[in-house]
Tab-separated table of C-alpha atoms and ligand atoms in Angstrom:
chain	number	residue	atom	x	y	z
M	150	MET	CA	30.588	-19.039	35.249
M	151	ILE	CA	26.839	-19.460	35.664
M	152	SER	CA	25.570	-22.296	37.907
M	153	HIS	CA	22.966	-23.699	35.457
M	154	LEU	CA	22.659	-23.648	31.652
M	155	LEU	CA	18.975	-23.055	30.948
M	156	SER	CA	19.086	-20.613	28.038
M	157	ILE	CA	21.692	-19.010	25.788
M	158	SER	CA	20.546	-15.687	27.232
M	159	ASP	CA	22.157	-16.810	30.535
M	160	LEU	CA	25.577	-16.517	28.859
M	161	SER	CA	27.607	-13.422	28.112
M	162	LYS	CA	29.598	-13.424	24.870
M	163	ASP	CA	32.786	-14.113	26.859
M	164	GLU	CA	31.177	-17.021	28.716
M	165	ALA	CA	29.963	-18.515	25.431
M	166	LEU	CA	33.442	-18.146	23.892
M	167	ASN	CA	34.953	-19.702	27.029
M	168	ILE	CA	32.769	-22.804	26.555
M	169	LEU	CA	33.829	-23.019	22.882
M	170	ASP	CA	37.529	-22.540	23.725
M	171	THR	CA	37.316	-25.133	26.523
M	172	ALA	CA	35.590	-27.544	24.131
M	173	GLU	CA	38.470	-27.049	21.659
M	174	GLU	CA	40.993	-27.934	24.378
M	175	LEU	CA	38.980	-30.972	25.450
M	176	ALA	CA	38.582	-32.124	21.827
M	177	ARG	CA	42.385	-32.108	21.510
M	178	VAL	CA	42.781	-34.151	24.704
M	179	THR	CA	40.190	-36.714	23.688
M	180	GLU	CA	41.897	-37.260	20.335
M	181	THR	CA	44.691	-39.027	22.231
M	182	PRO	CA	44.424	-42.845	22.614
M	183	VAL	CA	43.338	-42.475	26.282
M	184	LYS	CA	40.169	-40.443	25.883
M	185	LYS	CA	39.370	-40.094	29.588
M	186	LEU	CA	40.143	-37.276	32.019
M	187	PRO	CA	39.816	-37.699	35.801
M	188	THR	CA	38.192	-34.272	36.235
M	189	LEU	CA	34.737	-35.305	37.478
M	190	ARG	CA	35.716	-38.531	39.249
M	191	GLY	CA	33.280	-39.215	42.091
M	192	ARG	CA	30.587	-36.901	40.682
M	193	THR	CA	27.224	-38.186	39.482
M	194	ILE	CA	25.371	-36.858	36.434
M	195	VAL	CA	21.743	-37.796	35.836
M	196	ASN	CA	20.389	-37.753	32.293
M	197	LEU	CA	16.685	-37.077	32.795
M	198	PHE	CA	14.961	-37.568	29.433
M	199	PHE	CA	11.185	-37.149	29.258
M	200	GLU	CA	11.337	-36.930	25.432
M	201	ASP	CA	13.071	-39.114	22.853
M	202	SER	CA	16.657	-38.323	21.916
M	203	THR	CA	19.532	-40.048	20.166
M	204	ARG	CA	22.314	-37.472	19.741
M	205	THR	CA	21.865	-35.347	22.873
M	206	ARG	CA	21.392	-38.194	25.337
M	207	ILE	CA	24.242	-40.312	23.989
M	208	SER	CA	26.666	-37.399	23.716
M	209	PHE	CA	25.949	-36.173	27.257
M	210	GLU	CA	26.545	-39.724	28.476
M	211	ALA	CA	29.805	-39.993	26.499
M	212	ALA	CA	30.875	-36.520	27.718
M	213	ALA	CA	30.247	-37.349	31.382
M	214	LYS	CA	32.056	-40.697	31.081
M	215	ARG	CA	35.056	-39.099	29.358
M	216	LEU	CA	35.312	-36.807	32.396
M	217	SER	CA	35.133	-39.928	34.652
M	218	ALA	CA	31.752	-39.015	36.184
M	219	ASP	CA	29.211	-41.676	37.120
M	220	VAL	CA	26.140	-41.504	34.884
M	221	ILE	CA	22.551	-42.443	35.682
M	222	ASN	CA	20.233	-42.554	32.683
M	223	PHE	CA	16.556	-41.938	33.321
M	224	SER	CA	14.024	-42.111	30.524
M	225	ALA	CA	10.306	-41.504	30.893
M	226	LYS	CA	9.467	-44.773	29.168
M	227	GLY	CA	9.480	-47.564	31.777
M	228	SER	CA	9.638	-45.142	34.753
M	229	SER	CA	7.081	-44.381	37.488
M	230	LEU	CA	5.885	-41.398	35.413
M	231	SER	CA	3.379	-43.842	33.907
M	232	LYS	CA	1.975	-44.174	37.460
M	233	GLY	CA	1.493	-40.397	37.680
M	234	GLU	CA	4.723	-39.360	39.455
M	235	SER	CA	5.388	-35.609	39.178
M	236	LEU	CA	8.545	-33.819	37.999
M	237	LYS	CA	9.074	-32.702	41.615
M	238	ASP	CA	8.945	-36.222	43.062
M	239	THR	CA	11.129	-37.574	40.260
M	240	ALA	CA	13.673	-34.814	40.993
M	241	LEU	CA	13.583	-35.423	44.767
M	242	THR	CA	14.152	-39.144	44.158
M	243	LEU	CA	17.179	-38.454	41.980
M	244	GLN	CA	18.510	-35.908	44.502
M	245	ALA	CA	18.261	-38.558	47.230
M	246	MET	CA	20.505	-40.728	45.054
M	247	GLY	CA	23.169	-38.009	45.097
M	248	ALA	CA	23.050	-36.279	41.703
M	249	ASP	CA	25.647	-33.489	41.274
M	250	GLY	CA	24.246	-32.437	37.925
M	251	VAL	CA	21.119	-33.107	35.930
M	252	VAL	CA	20.678	-32.939	32.182
M	253	ILE	CA	16.985	-32.574	31.432
M	254	ARG	CA	14.953	-32.858	28.231
M	255	HIS	CA	11.246	-32.254	28.650
M	256	PRO	CA	8.286	-31.558	26.314
M	257	ALA	CA	7.234	-28.520	28.402
M	258	SER	CA	8.924	-25.159	27.747
M	259	GLY	CA	10.393	-23.948	31.048
M	260	ALA	CA	10.758	-27.400	32.655
M	261	ALA	CA	14.529	-27.017	33.122
M	262	ALA	CA	14.116	-23.529	34.619
M	263	ARG	CA	11.484	-24.864	37.006
M	264	LEU	CA	13.807	-27.643	38.146
M	265	ALA	CA	16.555	-25.081	38.811
M	266	SER	CA	14.393	-22.430	40.468
M	267	GLN	CA	12.457	-24.748	42.780
M	268	LYS	CA	15.736	-26.131	44.187
M	269	TRP	CA	14.368	-29.680	44.263
M	270	MET	CA	17.909	-30.663	43.304
M	271	THR	CA	21.085	-28.963	44.534
M	272	GLY	CA	23.240	-29.710	41.485
M	273	ALA	CA	23.685	-27.898	38.202
M	274	VAL	CA	20.762	-28.109	35.778
M	275	ILE	CA	21.477	-28.275	32.046
M	276	ASN	CA	18.649	-27.779	29.580
M	277	ALA	CA	18.869	-30.472	26.882
M	278	GLY	CA	15.747	-29.177	25.125
M	279	ASP	CA	12.514	-27.891	26.713
M	280	GLY	CA	9.462	-27.911	24.479
M	281	THR	CA	9.753	-25.289	21.756
M	282	HIS	CA	11.798	-22.981	24.000
M	283	GLU	CA	15.555	-23.689	23.859
M	284	HIS	CA	18.312	-26.236	23.279
M	285	PRO	CA	21.426	-24.296	24.355
M	286	THR	CA	24.059	-27.033	23.970
M	287	GLN	CA	22.858	-27.664	20.388
M	288	ALA	CA	23.490	-23.995	19.574
M	289	LEU	CA	26.921	-24.179	21.238
M	290	LEU	CA	27.923	-27.250	19.219
M	291	ASP	CA	26.625	-25.558	16.066
M	292	ALA	CA	28.719	-22.455	16.781
M	293	PHE	CA	31.707	-24.706	17.557
M	294	THR	CA	31.291	-26.456	14.190
M	295	ILE	CA	30.997	-23.162	12.294
M	296	ARG	CA	34.120	-21.846	14.038
M	297	GLN	CA	35.973	-25.064	13.223
M	298	HIS	CA	35.379	-24.527	9.497
M	299	LEU	CA	35.111	-20.740	9.117
M	300	LYS	CA	37.111	-19.329	12.023
M	301	ASN	CA	38.158	-15.695	11.757
M	302	SER	CA	40.998	-13.960	13.578
M	303	SER	CA	38.732	-12.602	16.353
M	304	GLY	CA	37.529	-16.130	17.282
M	305	ASP	CA	33.874	-15.166	17.013
M	306	LEU	CA	31.453	-15.376	14.072
M	307	SER	CA	31.476	-11.734	13.017
M	308	ASP	CA	31.006	-11.090	9.285
M	309	LEU	CA	29.373	-14.484	8.717
M	310	SER	CA	25.957	-14.666	7.098
M	311	ILE	CA	23.897	-17.571	8.436
M	312	ALA	CA	20.494	-18.690	7.127
M	313	ILE	CA	18.249	-20.788	9.382
M	314	VAL	CA	15.605	-22.379	7.194
M	315	GLY	CA	12.328	-24.151	7.870
M	316	ASP	CA	10.128	-24.893	10.849
M	317	VAL	CA	11.246	-22.015	13.079
M	318	LEU	CA	7.921	-21.980	14.937
M	319	HIS	CA	8.460	-25.334	16.660
M	320	SER	CA	12.255	-25.171	16.849
M	321	ARG	CA	14.090	-24.753	20.142
M	322	VAL	CA	17.286	-25.160	18.088
M	323	ALA	CA	16.397	-22.042	16.066
M	324	ARG	CA	15.680	-19.989	19.212
M	325	SER	CA	18.975	-20.909	20.864
M	326	ASN	CA	20.896	-20.396	17.628
M	327	VAL	CA	19.391	-16.971	16.958
M	328	LEU	CA	20.499	-15.872	20.430
M	329	LEU	CA	23.982	-17.388	20.256
M	330	LEU	CA	24.927	-16.669	16.641
M	331	SER	CA	23.803	-13.036	17.019
M	332	LYS	CA	25.747	-12.769	20.300
M	333	LEU	CA	28.843	-14.018	18.462
M	334	GLY	CA	28.456	-11.365	15.757
M	335	ALA	CA	26.898	-13.308	12.870
M	336	HIS	CA	24.192	-11.872	10.605
M	337	VAL	CA	21.259	-14.291	10.978
M	338	THR	CA	18.421	-14.656	8.451
M	339	LEU	CA	15.355	-16.781	9.172
M	340	ILE	CA	13.698	-18.242	6.068
M	341	ALA	CA	10.311	-19.935	6.426
M	342	PRO	CA	6.697	-19.841	5.325
M	343	PRO	CA	4.782	-17.253	7.404
M	344	THR	CA	2.829	-20.080	9.068
M	345	LEU	CA	6.038	-21.546	10.491
M	346	LEU	CA	7.330	-18.327	12.054
M	347	PRO	CA	6.425	-17.219	15.612
M	348	VAL	CA	4.078	-14.224	15.864
M	349	ALA	CA	6.738	-12.185	17.692
M	350	VAL	CA	9.588	-13.008	15.294
M	351	ASN	CA	10.054	-9.331	14.403
M	352	SER	CA	11.258	-8.738	17.973
M	353	TRP	CA	14.047	-11.328	17.611
M	354	GLY	CA	16.388	-8.800	16.006
M	355	VAL	CA	17.180	-10.891	12.922
M	356	GLU	CA	16.265	-10.647	9.249
M	357	VAL	CA	13.209	-12.623	8.088
M	358	LYS	CA	12.617	-13.839	4.516
M	359	TYR	CA	10.033	-15.996	2.787
M	360	ASP	CA	12.081	-16.772	-0.320
M	361	PHE	CA	14.895	-19.328	0.034
M	362	ASP	CA	16.223	-18.611	-3.471
M	363	GLU	CA	16.854	-14.902	-2.954
M	364	ASN	CA	20.618	-14.237	-2.647
M	365	LEU	CA	21.259	-17.914	-1.915
M	366	ASP	CA	24.935	-17.592	-2.848
M	367	GLU	CA	25.508	-14.977	-0.105
M	368	TYR	CA	25.121	-17.333	2.867
M	369	ASP	CA	28.215	-18.771	4.540
M	370	VAL	CA	26.082	-21.286	6.401
M	371	VAL	CA	22.697	-22.786	5.582
M	372	MET	CA	21.190	-24.462	8.631
M	373	MET	CA	18.164	-26.597	7.771
M	374	LEU	CA	15.539	-27.282	10.435
M	375	ARG	CA	13.528	-30.453	10.859
M	376	VAL	CA	9.830	-30.210	10.064
M	377	GLN	CA	8.454	-31.183	13.484
M	378	ARG	CA	5.374	-33.129	12.489
M	379	GLU	CA	4.916	-34.396	16.062
M	380	ARG	CA	4.269	-30.818	17.282
M	381	MET	CA	1.837	-29.976	14.441
M	382	ASP	CA	-1.827	-30.342	15.285
M	383	GLU	CA	-3.002	-28.597	12.112
M	384	ALA	CA	-1.813	-28.076	8.511
M	385	PHE	CA	1.015	-25.506	8.333
M	386	PHE	CA	1.673	-25.929	4.586
M	387	PRO	CA	-0.392	-27.243	1.650
M	388	SER	CA	1.614	-30.449	1.098
M	389	GLU	CA	5.040	-31.914	1.828
M	390	ARG	CA	5.849	-31.711	-1.881
M	391	GLU	CA	5.034	-27.983	-1.925
M	392	TYR	CA	7.058	-27.383	1.274
M	393	SER	CA	10.028	-29.247	-0.128
M	394	ARG	CA	9.839	-27.341	-3.433
M	395	ARG	CA	9.856	-23.921	-1.725
M	396	PHE	CA	11.882	-24.492	1.453
M	397	GLY	CA	13.833	-27.713	0.983
M	398	LEU	CA	17.569	-27.835	0.294
M	399	ASN	CA	17.778	-29.845	-2.935
M	400	GLY	CA	20.544	-30.519	-5.444
M	401	ASP	CA	19.750	-27.392	-7.466
M	402	ARG	CA	19.934	-25.050	-4.446
M	403	LEU	CA	23.028	-26.864	-3.204
M	404	SER	CA	24.772	-26.125	-6.506
M	405	ARG	CA	23.970	-22.414	-6.125
M	406	LEU	CA	25.559	-22.072	-2.672
M	407	SER	CA	28.959	-20.412	-2.521
M	408	GLU	CA	32.059	-22.578	-2.754
M	409	LYS	CA	33.019	-22.401	0.945
M	410	SER	CA	29.530	-22.489	2.442
M	411	LEU	CA	28.476	-25.088	5.021
M	412	VAL	CA	25.295	-27.154	5.155
M	413	MET	CA	24.067	-27.955	8.673
M	414	HIS	CA	21.148	-29.804	10.259
M	415	PRO	CA	20.706	-30.546	13.985
M	416	GLY	CA	19.161	-33.945	13.258
M	417	PRO	CA	17.190	-36.069	13.130
M	418	MET	CA	16.656	-35.314	9.431
M	419	ASN	CA	13.596	-35.857	7.273
M	420	ARG	CA	15.551	-36.764	4.150
M	421	GLY	CA	13.557	-35.803	1.061
M	422	LEU	CA	11.480	-33.208	2.934
M	423	GLU	CA	13.612	-30.337	4.309
M	424	ILE	CA	16.874	-31.720	2.918
M	425	SER	CA	17.643	-34.012	-0.003
M	426	ALA	CA	19.931	-36.993	0.469
M	427	ASP	CA	22.549	-35.535	-1.907
M	428	SER	CA	22.620	-32.276	0.118
M	429	ALA	CA	22.874	-34.118	3.458
M	430	ASP	CA	25.728	-36.268	2.163
M	431	SER	CA	27.514	-33.599	0.104
M	432	ARG	CA	31.030	-32.355	0.786
M	433	LYS	CA	29.531	-29.083	2.037
M	434	SER	CA	27.649	-30.953	4.741
M	435	VAL	CA	29.104	-30.798	8.268
M	436	ILE	CA	26.210	-32.692	9.846
M	437	VAL	CA	28.408	-35.549	11.064
M	438	ASP	CA	30.886	-33.005	12.511
M	439	GLN	CA	28.007	-31.443	14.464
M	440	VAL	CA	27.298	-34.792	16.136
M	441	LYS	CA	30.999	-35.398	16.865
M	442	ASN	CA	31.487	-31.893	18.272
M	443	GLY	CA	28.491	-32.375	20.554
M	444	VAL	CA	30.616	-34.548	22.827
M	445	SER	CA	33.393	-31.943	23.270
M	446	VAL	CA	30.929	-29.091	23.793
M	447	ARG	CA	28.980	-31.097	26.378
M	448	MET	CA	32.226	-32.083	28.106
M	449	ALA	CA	33.110	-28.388	28.336
M	450	THR	CA	29.669	-27.526	29.696
M	451	LEU	CA	29.814	-30.232	32.388
M	452	TYR	CA	33.427	-29.344	33.214
M	453	LEU	CA	32.727	-25.636	33.663
M	454	LEU	CA	29.414	-26.033	35.498
M	455	LEU	CA	30.521	-28.751	37.860
M	456	GLY	CA	33.698	-26.956	38.816
M	457	GLY	CA	36.299	-29.182	37.262
M	458	ASN	CA	39.845	-27.925	37.620
P	692	CP	N1	19.637	-32.478	17.725
P	692	CP	C1	19.041	-33.193	18.691
P	692	CP	O1	18.655	-32.685	19.747
P	692	CP	O2	18.920	-34.531	18.392
P	692	CP	P1	18.269	-35.613	19.346
P	692	CP	O3	16.791	-35.320	19.436
P	692	CP	O4	18.549	-36.951	18.694
P	692	CP	O5	18.911	-35.510	20.695
């Protein structure tokens, strides 16, 4: 097993499947009345969040606690960052407090890799989202959720057709999912306006479309992406109404999806923009399952990286 989780490209297919299989085992254990395992007793995990988060931060905290680790939560708001402290000095401070693992979310792409490569901390580094680069545990929990509902006999995602729709340009979730879903054998299609696709998207090895309605009934999974207004410093589409009309999942498109298809969204959602309330709350939606599965997948990641046995 790798010593840090910085990008999905760090994982072989077997390593990715091992995390998903381990998460399945751990999900079974934590369904018992006593949810805790003693595996990481005496170890300390630091959640180092320089950007806002609800799901990722809380589920890493729950995962670490269910493995009996001690958890230190650091958030940029209220810390000495406001006094100009650097990432290096913050990391050295946390290392001095005895961190065995650090979960980092940072607005700069590459921040997690820098923390790992500079060896300011000796423990495992887990990327919980770095700028527009990657969010590997989100992709793992998404793959876990797809497998839970559409598992095939080989245990991977081969023969599944998965559409990732929306603001691909600013989405670290899309980047990690393209890498992981392709690695697991799925056929991935990106659907977005040209302005919300990266310049180099043709080198990603996936299909690209500009029309959400084309062959809509052929997707097994439709994964909607949040429009990331906070990363937009210019207009990427004429109006929200126009975006929603062309790229939003609404009741009409929902009714044209195939019977067994899944609707996903990493959250937080802009209800009424990229996804309508009836789509988000429909019986096809597995959005709540994604959040729930985040805990098991993050338990598996911590367990495997920190050498639980
Ligand atoms: N999906 C996701 O990363 O959500 P949070 O920003 O709430 O952690």
